[in-house]
Structure formats: structure tokens, C-alpha cells
Amino acid sequence: MVTSNYNFALENPICKIVNKDKNELTRSDFLRIISEQQIERITFHYVAADGKIREMHIPVQNQYQTELVLADGERVDSSSLFKGMVASDKSDLYVVPIYKSAFLNPFDSKSLDFFCRFFDNKGNPAPFTPDNILAKAHRQLKEQTGFDLLALGELEFYLIFDQPNKKYLIGKQQGYHASPPFAKTTRMVNQMMTLIAQISGSIKYGHNEVGFIESLQSELDELNGKTAEQVEIEFTLVGIEELADYLVLSSWIIRNVAYQNNCFATFFPKIDPEHAGNGLHFHLALSKNGKNKMLDSKNELSSYALKLIGGLCQFAPSLTSFGNTVAASYLRLVPGQEAPTRICWSKSDRNAMIRVPLAWSERNNLASILNPSQQEPIQYREPRQTVELRSPDGSAFVHLLLAGLAVAAEWGLKHPDESSKLARMYRISTELQSSISQSMEALGTSCVESAEKLLRHRYFFERNGIFPAEVIDYYAKLLQSENDKDLNIRLISMPEEERIIESRSIMHRNLYRC
């Protein structure tokens, strides 16, 4: 049962209606909600091969039909959802609702919605779908090491709109934490966060990011002459399986709210060569028996945290296959853009691939310093230390990337000598300036190179059947189709004006993919 003594506006409406925690929801609760809220349809959501949400709408017609759908889900054609990965003669899958994911559709007041998982004809999780690959990777991590992997995501995106009013414009690269009237999209972003918070309960904060483009230049009508304002919405630490669902649902919400406001939202990693790109940073924490294990008794990074860092360093070259999946990704991963170019980690530097952020480890209850009337300190549940992986961007296949991070974490914990050695080798203790030690391996510079490294390291992903071979082959071919080998070298050799035009062409193609 819900135990809170307070009634908060952004709590999940479904949990409020039945007065239950989301993990306790049952079919009878949904029948009650359908009756009391006069729900007319159930909507199922699930992730296809391209990482985007798909959905099915099921009219609510009688109790038996509704219970049948809630108990067994429905059929879908996986040869369409996973084209090129599944043969048409073996294409039927079930999509089955996850009860704790239920929410009232913010864009359709008559719909009760669920996130789903894919099952095959024998009732087993379909082995090639992103949701089940992630579940397998996380389960193996827990079985082999006893650790859970928690994560939060920093979802960056541009909101693109017509801006007839030229007053209070933000300067170039000066949008970080801008407030109205300089920030023009605050009301819209608040609307997005309200809806995401009600569904996930896992929003940390939102704010304007660095990027602001007064007038985009593009061959695309939906971009040319428009204003672009960069925003970030950050989540709180949850299990990696939950976070993956939350991120793709949040992208769906963001796009829909933008569309309702005659606006366009894009998570594309780079939309202009002279402006900030869209990262999708992940903060990670190892947890055991419900306790964060990232700090030791001296509030320093624990040996477990260092092994996690070592595992991330080991797998970094191939993780770009799932975290940086379009040619424009590698126009973001260049020096001087607070984006990593080499495999390294630091306690503070934002140019490093992995950063250890502040986490109130040396001092907390800071408000009591400013507010002496507050005598009673807050009781902390656990430490809040994470390590931040800064290489992924808005093109990431979220479920597969998080599965890869679980594989990296397991390797780091099970190979302590090797992972600790890597953590020592790749640490940067001083500010990164114009150059990084050449002894540190470079991140991939193209989708083609990432595909090569994925195929070279495929054993680690395919081990114990976590990533089926056909999945590795499919995404390697997808990366190779970008045909972007030596892209940055080709661009550098061009005259400046030609280089900018070609860069924009690359950045604006397939814009709806991210």
C-alpha cells in the first residue's frame, strides 16, 4: 500500500486511484480504473529494431475480452517490427503488458496504456528483441556478481520553432540554464516534465542547455530559418530496465508535446557544426542488497566502482555501436566540444569519456548552513555517487546500449585485476587541455569503424546468448550503411564553406531517426 503521508500532484494517477504501489497492481485494479474513468481503449507500447516506440490500440468492449487482453496480451508481426532480422514465416510474437508500467495516456483521455515485453510462441521471452536482450544482460550481471546496475539518463534535445519575436535572444553557446524571457520553451518543457513525472516518478530536473541557434540553415523546410533551443531533462537513478523504458517513453512524450505546440523536437546528435550537440549521458551505480556500493568507508571511489570504470574502458570501442549510431554522431565526438575523443576518465573534467561527478559525499545537509532554523537533518537512504559515461548521444539504441553497459559491468567485476589495471591506465588526474596522452585509445571516428570493433568483440556480447548473433550482424550492417569511414578527414580537407554545407547535409539527413 502507499505509505506517504502527503498527496503530491505529480504522483502516478493510477496509483492514487487504487491507493497501491505500482508494483502491486493487478487486473482487478485495471478493471476498476477502466470502469471509473470510462476508459474506451487499451494501448500497448513496445520498442522495435530502430529503438522507437510502436503501439497497438485495443477497444475495451466487455469484461472477458478486457481480462483476456490483460492476461495474455496480443499478437504482432515481428517481421515488420524487426525487418531484416526475422523471417516472415517465423514472425508471430506476443506483446504482453507490464502491469507496473501502466499509465493514463496524456494525449488520449480514454486510453489506459502499458509498456510491453515480447514473448515467442512457447511463452519465452523473444531472444532478439531489445527489451529481452537488456533483461538477459541485467539478469546475468546479478546472477554472476550479485550486483544490480542502476542508471540515470541525461536526455538532451533541441526544440525547433518559428520565432517572430527577436527580443531577449540568447547568445551563441550561452543557453545553459537560461530563464524566461530569454528561454522561450520553458512552459513547454514544464508540460513535458509534468507528464513524464506522472508516468515514471523519476524526473530529477530540467533546464536549458548550452545550445541556441537563432536561425538554422538547412535544405529542409522544417528546419531552415527556424530557431533552435537546446534542453535537457535528467532522470533519477533506477534499474536499467526501467530506465530504458522511461527514456523511450519520454522521447515519445517530448515529440508529442512539441507537435501539439507547433514545434519540432529532435534528439539528433548534431544539428549544426558550430553549435552544441545532443548527448545522452548515463550515470551508473552498482548496487547490492539495495545499497549503493560506489563509495568505500573513506568516501572514496570503492574498488567496485573502479572495476566498473575498468569494464567501461574495456568495452568503450564497441559500445559506440549502440550509443553513437549515425554519421553525425562522429561530428559531435570532436575535440573542444565537451565530448570525449579518447578512452579516459577523470574526477572532474567534462572532456573525459567517464567523469566522476559531485555526489554530496564529503558534506551534505547543506541547506542547514544557510537556514539555521532547520535543526533536524534529512535522513539519507544511501550514497548518491555515480560515474558518468559521456560518449553516447541521442541516436543511441537505449535498450541495447544499457545491455552493453551491463555486459561491461559484469566483465569488470569478474576480471578484477584487468579492470583495475585499465582504471589506473586510463585515469586523467589533471585538466584535459589541447591534447590527451596518445597512449590512450581513441574512440571510434565513424559508424563503419564502430561496426568493425563490434564484430571484432562480438564474443563478449554473444556469450551465454545475451546478444543473438543475428542481432550483432543486423546492427553492424546498419552502421556500415552510413558509409562514413574517414568522414572527419574528408571534411577537414574541404574549403571551410564547402565543409560547413556538407556537414549540415550529413546532420540533417535521416533527421527523424533520432
XYZ file of C-alpha atoms in Angstrom:
514
model
C 0.000 0.000 0.000
C 1.006 3.612 -0.477
C 2.543 4.848 2.765
C 3.151 8.545 2.035
C 1.562 10.989 4.483
C 1.331 13.616 1.758
C -0.554 13.947 -1.509
C 1.745 15.154 -4.288
C 0.337 16.483 -7.547
C 2.705 14.547 -9.808
C 2.276 11.104 -8.270
C 1.109 8.470 -10.738
C -2.683 8.968 -11.103
C -3.251 5.203 -11.352
C -1.541 4.590 -8.027
C -3.631 7.381 -6.494
C -6.898 5.924 -7.781
C -6.335 2.414 -6.382
C -4.112 3.518 -3.455
C -1.401 0.999 -4.313
C 2.245 0.980 -5.177
C 2.834 0.358 -8.899
C 4.474 -3.000 -8.126
C 1.233 -4.267 -6.542
C -1.155 -3.552 -9.437
C -3.403 -6.402 -10.642
C -6.021 -6.989 -13.367
C -8.857 -6.166 -10.987
C -7.284 -2.745 -10.371
C -7.310 -2.048 -14.099
C -10.912 -3.167 -14.456
C -11.806 -0.703 -11.718
C -9.881 2.088 -13.425
C -11.477 1.285 -16.785
C -14.936 1.449 -15.217
C -14.424 4.559 -13.063
C -12.508 6.570 -15.679
C -14.715 5.432 -18.566
C -11.722 4.109 -20.481
C -12.524 3.138 -24.078
C -9.282 1.529 -25.199
C -6.061 -0.087 -24.043
C -2.854 0.972 -25.787
C 0.204 -1.258 -25.851
C 3.684 0.264 -26.391
C 6.858 -1.647 -27.332
C 10.242 -0.970 -28.952
C 11.093 -2.039 -32.499
C 14.516 -2.615 -34.073
C 15.022 1.116 -34.680
C 14.661 1.859 -30.949
C 11.425 3.801 -31.387
C 8.090 3.133 -29.730
C 5.370 1.322 -31.637
C 1.806 0.973 -30.386
C -1.418 -1.007 -30.739
C -4.922 0.235 -29.809
C -7.415 -2.274 -28.385
C -11.062 -1.196 -27.834
C -12.499 -2.088 -24.413
C -15.776 -3.909 -25.215
C -16.585 -6.250 -22.336
C -15.042 -7.642 -19.183
C -13.938 -11.022 -20.568
C -12.294 -9.510 -23.666
C -10.524 -6.939 -21.490
C -9.292 -9.525 -18.974
C -8.112 -11.731 -21.852
C -6.009 -8.882 -23.270
C -4.575 -8.048 -19.854
C -3.797 -11.718 -19.150
C -2.290 -12.782 -22.473
C -1.513 -9.649 -24.463
C -1.880 -9.649 -28.248
C -0.132 -10.849 -31.416
C 2.190 -8.731 -33.578
C 4.144 -9.313 -36.787
C 7.782 -9.195 -35.767
C 8.998 -9.406 -39.384
C 7.725 -5.838 -39.755
C 8.943 -4.608 -36.362
C 12.338 -6.311 -36.826
C 12.634 -6.297 -40.603
C 15.840 -7.886 -41.805
C 16.296 -9.756 -38.521
C 13.302 -12.144 -38.538
C 11.987 -14.375 -41.319
C 8.334 -13.814 -42.277
C 7.488 -17.494 -41.695
C 8.551 -17.187 -38.026
C 7.249 -13.734 -37.365
C 4.421 -14.053 -34.839
C 5.184 -12.732 -31.355
C 3.070 -11.863 -28.344
C 3.239 -8.427 -26.721
C 2.370 -8.760 -23.031
C 1.669 -5.803 -20.713
C 3.886 -4.961 -17.734
C 1.360 -4.024 -15.052
C 3.674 -1.719 -13.105
C 4.196 0.358 -16.281
C 0.509 1.308 -16.574
C -0.376 4.973 -17.120
C -3.234 7.126 -18.297
C -2.406 8.333 -21.787
C -1.711 12.103 -21.595
C -2.751 12.560 -25.244
C -5.882 10.406 -25.151
C -8.073 10.698 -22.041
C -9.919 7.488 -22.957
C -6.855 5.253 -23.095
C -5.146 3.106 -20.462
C -1.567 2.418 -21.601
C 1.094 -0.196 -20.869
C 4.675 -0.844 -21.845
C 5.034 -4.426 -23.085
C 7.534 -7.250 -23.429
C 7.833 -9.635 -26.378
C 7.217 -13.402 -25.989
C 7.555 -16.214 -28.531
C 5.070 -18.982 -29.321
C 6.236 -21.077 -26.364
C 5.804 -18.269 -23.865
C 9.508 -17.499 -23.579
C 10.975 -14.004 -23.883
C 11.811 -13.439 -27.569
C 15.632 -13.606 -27.635
C 16.278 -10.978 -30.325
C 14.165 -8.046 -29.073
C 15.882 -5.102 -27.341
C 13.814 -5.357 -24.147
C 14.672 -9.006 -23.605
C 18.353 -8.587 -24.510
C 18.564 -5.959 -21.770
C 16.687 -8.180 -19.303
C 19.067 -11.090 -20.036
C 22.156 -8.920 -19.618
C 20.918 -7.482 -16.332
C 19.860 -10.882 -15.010
C 23.263 -12.388 -15.820
C 25.044 -9.492 -14.105
C 23.026 -10.131 -10.945
C 23.454 -13.914 -11.066
C 27.205 -13.785 -11.716
C 28.174 -10.918 -9.399
C 25.301 -10.232 -7.001
C 25.138 -6.613 -8.199
C 22.340 -4.608 -9.757
C 23.209 -1.845 -12.205
C 21.339 1.404 -11.629
C 21.370 4.269 -14.104
C 20.020 7.698 -14.845
C 19.952 9.377 -18.225
C 20.512 12.980 -19.291
C 18.141 13.397 -22.233
C 19.264 16.323 -24.416
C 17.276 17.614 -27.372
C 16.600 20.687 -29.462
C 13.176 22.298 -29.737
C 12.857 23.923 -33.151
C 10.233 26.584 -33.784
C 9.307 29.786 -35.614
C 10.492 32.804 -33.630
C 8.982 36.022 -34.966
C 9.795 37.924 -31.763
C 13.517 38.747 -31.779
C 13.580 40.236 -28.269
C 15.668 38.735 -25.454
C 17.673 36.406 -27.664
C 20.207 34.033 -26.113
C 23.770 34.439 -27.331
C 25.550 31.682 -29.234
C 26.536 28.815 -26.903
C 25.142 30.788 -23.928
C 21.884 28.966 -23.269
C 22.965 26.982 -20.206
C 20.225 27.301 -17.523
C 18.704 30.307 -19.303
C 15.444 31.615 -17.839
C 12.491 33.412 -19.447
C 12.171 35.713 -21.284
C 15.498 34.597 -22.806
C 14.392 30.947 -22.752
C 11.304 30.644 -24.957
C 10.372 26.992 -24.399
C 10.133 26.845 -20.583
C 6.351 26.424 -20.459
C 6.501 23.600 -22.997
C 9.339 21.839 -21.185
C 7.445 22.077 -17.880
C 4.493 20.428 -19.588
C 6.751 17.619 -20.791
C 8.240 17.108 -17.340
C 4.826 17.013 -15.685
C 3.688 14.187 -17.960
C 6.947 12.242 -17.687
C 6.977 12.623 -13.894
C 3.424 11.292 -13.572
C 4.333 8.234 -15.639
C 7.817 7.451 -14.340
C 8.145 9.197 -10.973
C 11.819 9.503 -11.894
C 12.456 13.049 -13.103
C 15.350 14.847 -11.428
C 15.185 18.214 -13.175
C 15.019 20.043 -16.485
C 16.816 23.108 -17.796
C 18.016 24.881 -20.915
C 21.320 23.582 -22.257
C 24.156 25.461 -23.954
C 22.804 25.335 -27.494
C 20.820 28.175 -29.033
C 20.598 28.785 -32.793
C 18.764 31.936 -33.818
C 18.301 30.912 -37.449
C 19.096 27.412 -38.701
C 20.417 26.995 -42.215
C 19.210 23.867 -43.978
C 17.839 22.490 -47.217
C 14.921 21.101 -45.193
C 11.879 23.376 -44.950
C 11.089 22.189 -41.412
C 14.493 23.497 -40.282
C 15.535 26.375 -42.500
C 15.204 29.779 -40.824
C 13.840 28.259 -37.614
C 15.083 28.950 -34.087
C 16.532 26.036 -32.082
C 16.740 25.955 -28.288
C 18.527 23.110 -26.510
C 17.015 21.478 -23.427
C 17.986 18.718 -21.018
C 15.720 16.554 -18.870
C 17.562 14.418 -16.328
C 16.236 11.351 -14.541
C 16.899 9.804 -11.135
C 18.689 6.504 -10.511
C 16.555 3.436 -11.223
C 17.190 -0.078 -12.504
C 18.491 -0.141 -16.064
C 15.438 -1.996 -17.395
C 13.072 0.631 -16.031
C 15.261 3.482 -17.241
C 15.322 2.141 -20.805
C 11.510 2.112 -20.930
C 11.303 5.553 -19.327
C 13.701 7.094 -21.829
C 11.903 5.863 -24.930
C 8.514 6.773 -23.435
C 9.880 10.210 -22.575
C 11.101 10.714 -26.140
C 7.571 9.848 -27.298
C 6.069 12.367 -24.855
C 8.554 15.088 -25.822
C 7.822 14.682 -29.529
C 4.060 14.716 -28.971
C 4.078 17.789 -26.728
C 6.320 19.594 -29.216
C 3.987 18.637 -32.069
C 0.961 19.930 -30.144
C 2.794 23.235 -29.734
C 3.575 23.515 -33.469
C 7.182 22.715 -32.671
C 9.695 20.040 -33.669
C 11.823 18.088 -31.185
C 14.992 16.314 -32.301
C 17.493 14.207 -30.368
C 19.873 14.089 -33.341
C 23.485 14.163 -32.090
C 24.448 17.264 -34.070
C 22.265 19.711 -35.993
C 24.801 22.445 -36.761
C 28.617 22.275 -36.969
C 29.087 25.442 -34.914
C 26.719 24.592 -32.058
C 26.463 22.089 -29.203
C 25.348 18.550 -29.967
C 22.823 16.356 -28.156
C 24.456 13.881 -25.802
C 22.706 11.129 -23.897
C 24.970 10.761 -20.872
C 24.401 7.886 -18.479
C 25.246 7.944 -14.772
C 25.826 4.442 -13.426
C 25.913 2.943 -9.934
C 26.447 -0.592 -8.679
C 24.015 -1.691 -6.002
C 23.994 -4.767 -3.774
C 21.144 -5.736 -1.451
C 19.581 -2.361 -2.193
C 22.677 -0.363 -1.202
C 24.821 1.863 -3.424
C 28.353 0.407 -3.420
C 30.203 3.180 -5.279
C 31.996 4.576 -2.201
C 34.210 2.946 0.408
C 34.350 3.695 4.135
C 36.512 6.781 3.456
C 34.026 8.195 0.937
C 36.461 7.476 -1.891
C 35.543 5.523 -5.020
C 35.211 1.891 -3.992
C 37.054 -0.994 -5.591
C 33.726 -1.963 -7.183
C 33.397 1.482 -8.774
C 36.926 1.227 -10.183
C 36.150 -2.195 -11.644
C 33.041 -0.738 -13.261
C 35.164 2.038 -14.770
C 37.664 -0.550 -15.993
C 34.879 -2.542 -17.627
C 33.557 0.560 -19.383
C 37.072 1.331 -20.663
C 37.448 -2.227 -21.949
C 34.151 -2.132 -23.867
C 34.140 1.536 -24.924
C 35.327 0.928 -28.517
C 32.400 -1.389 -29.278
C 29.756 0.349 -27.123
C 29.663 3.191 -29.650
C 27.901 0.668 -31.923
C 24.797 1.105 -29.760
C 25.423 4.608 -28.385
C 26.549 6.534 -31.492
C 24.700 5.121 -34.466
C 24.587 7.771 -37.219
C 27.338 9.543 -39.143
C 26.544 12.824 -37.368
C 27.449 11.156 -34.054
C 31.097 11.415 -35.010
C 30.799 15.103 -35.837
C 29.928 15.559 -32.153
C 32.826 13.453 -30.844
C 35.494 16.009 -31.708
C 37.938 17.999 -29.524
C 36.772 21.203 -27.845
C 33.061 20.328 -27.632
C 32.942 18.806 -24.113
C 32.578 15.469 -25.878
C 35.109 12.645 -25.481
C 37.538 11.582 -28.197
C 39.671 9.085 -26.250
C 39.116 6.393 -23.664
C 39.863 8.025 -20.318
C 38.244 9.019 -17.037
C 38.536 11.914 -14.640
C 37.122 13.117 -11.350
C 36.044 16.411 -12.837
C 36.867 17.011 -16.494
C 33.911 17.115 -18.862
C 36.096 16.256 -21.851
C 36.770 12.798 -20.428
C 34.776 9.780 -21.589
C 33.936 8.914 -17.969
C 33.532 11.551 -15.281
C 33.031 11.175 -11.543
C 30.510 13.885 -10.595
C 29.887 15.545 -7.243
C 27.610 13.450 -5.051
C 27.394 15.158 -1.628
C 29.903 12.595 -0.351
C 32.104 14.997 1.652
C 29.319 17.188 3.036
C 25.526 17.057 2.924
C 22.521 18.745 4.565
C 23.972 21.915 3.034
C 20.780 23.953 3.401
C 21.226 23.907 7.189
C 24.254 26.166 6.723
C 22.017 28.841 5.217
C 18.935 28.073 7.271
C 19.851 27.711 10.957
C 16.210 27.228 11.934
C 16.352 23.814 10.247
C 17.639 21.709 13.127
C 16.634 18.213 12.018
C 18.809 16.756 9.222
C 17.297 14.747 6.412
C 17.791 11.010 6.745
C 19.597 9.738 3.657
C 18.639 6.372 2.236
C 22.027 5.650 0.647
C 25.033 7.330 -1.006
C 24.387 9.062 -4.325
C 27.713 8.536 -6.043
C 27.720 7.602 -9.740
C 30.130 7.522 -12.647
C 29.034 9.306 -15.803
C 29.557 7.871 -19.299
C 29.628 10.868 -21.658
C 30.126 9.303 -25.085
C 26.540 8.245 -26.054
C 24.210 10.598 -27.897
C 20.596 10.955 -28.955
C 20.949 8.327 -31.689
C 21.506 5.572 -29.104
C 19.552 2.320 -29.162
C 18.823 2.705 -25.468
C 17.906 -0.867 -24.513
C 20.872 -2.348 -26.380
C 23.316 0.245 -25.051
C 22.249 -0.398 -21.460
C 22.562 -4.135 -22.110
C 26.105 -3.461 -23.302
C 26.814 -1.476 -20.140
C 25.619 -4.422 -18.049
C 27.954 -6.720 -20.004
C 30.826 -4.269 -19.368
C 29.999 -4.080 -15.647
C 29.942 -7.873 -15.345
C 33.308 -8.161 -17.118
C 34.838 -5.527 -14.838
C 33.637 -7.238 -11.674
C 34.657 -10.735 -12.802
C 38.097 -9.661 -14.065
C 39.272 -7.501 -11.129
C 42.984 -7.480 -11.990
C 42.455 -6.492 -15.618
C 39.707 -3.949 -14.924
C 41.661 -2.321 -12.082
C 44.708 -2.074 -14.357
C 42.598 -0.357 -17.045
C 41.170 2.055 -14.472
C 44.688 3.033 -13.435
C 45.922 3.259 -17.023
C 43.147 5.489 -18.329
C 42.811 7.910 -15.432
C 43.443 11.603 -16.129
C 44.326 13.440 -12.938
C 44.790 16.928 -14.378
C 42.652 19.169 -16.552
C 42.493 17.993 -20.145
C 43.819 20.739 -22.355
C 44.631 20.712 -26.056
C 45.931 17.142 -26.139
C 45.396 13.823 -24.420
C 48.037 11.184 -23.872
C 48.493 9.288 -27.123
C 48.795 6.087 -25.107
C 45.041 6.257 -24.554
C 42.997 4.520 -27.208
C 40.846 6.750 -29.424
C 37.094 6.273 -29.599
C 35.729 5.321 -32.998
C 35.586 8.055 -35.613
C 32.771 6.628 -37.733
C 29.870 4.184 -37.731
C 31.904 1.932 -40.022
C 34.766 1.810 -37.510
C 32.335 1.110 -34.659
C 30.848 -1.762 -36.656
C 34.338 -3.200 -37.177
C 35.019 -3.087 -33.432
C 31.630 -4.605 -32.615
C 32.305 -7.543 -34.933
C 35.807 -7.927 -33.504
C 34.450 -8.075 -29.925
C 31.181 -9.870 -30.668
C 32.091 -12.855 -28.468
C 31.705 -10.756 -25.319
C 28.184 -9.694 -26.318
C 27.076 -13.072 -27.666
C 28.407 -15.026 -24.680
C 25.672 -17.024 -22.948
C 23.215 -15.923 -25.626
C 22.773 -12.356 -24.373
C 23.033 -10.815 -27.842
C 21.996 -13.320 -30.542
C 24.421 -13.475 -33.484
C 21.770 -12.212 -35.903
C 21.311 -9.093 -33.755
C 25.030 -8.280 -33.851
C 25.045 -8.832 -37.625
C 21.958 -6.653 -38.111
C 23.286 -3.643 -36.218
C 26.758 -3.974 -37.742
C 25.198 -3.790 -41.216
C 23.089 -0.822 -40.141
C 26.211 1.022 -39.036
C 28.088 0.084 -42.200
C 25.254 1.520 -44.308
C 26.164 5.006 -43.048
C 29.250 4.727 -45.298
C 31.117 7.309 -43.223
C 34.637 5.909 -42.932
C 37.227 8.709 -42.618
C 34.375 11.241 -42.588
C 36.136 13.846 -40.450
C 39.325 13.539 -42.508
C 37.330 14.192 -45.697
C 35.584 17.190 -44.139
C 38.800 18.736 -42.849
C 40.282 18.616 -46.361
C 37.424 20.737 -47.787
C 37.346 24.544 -48.008
C 35.502 25.978 -44.983
C 32.273 26.957 -46.748
C 32.044 23.617 -48.548
C 32.817 21.781 -45.300
C 30.003 23.544 -43.429
C 27.493 22.826 -46.208
C 28.488 19.154 -46.349
C 28.400 18.871 -42.544
C 24.874 20.269 -42.421
C 23.785 17.885 -45.146
C 25.042 14.942 -43.071
C 23.488 16.312 -39.883
C 20.065 16.899 -41.412
C 19.617 13.652 -43.305
C 17.502 10.994 -41.585
C 16.590 13.656 -39.014
C 13.513 11.754 -37.855
C 15.561 8.681 -36.998
C 16.597 10.205 -33.648
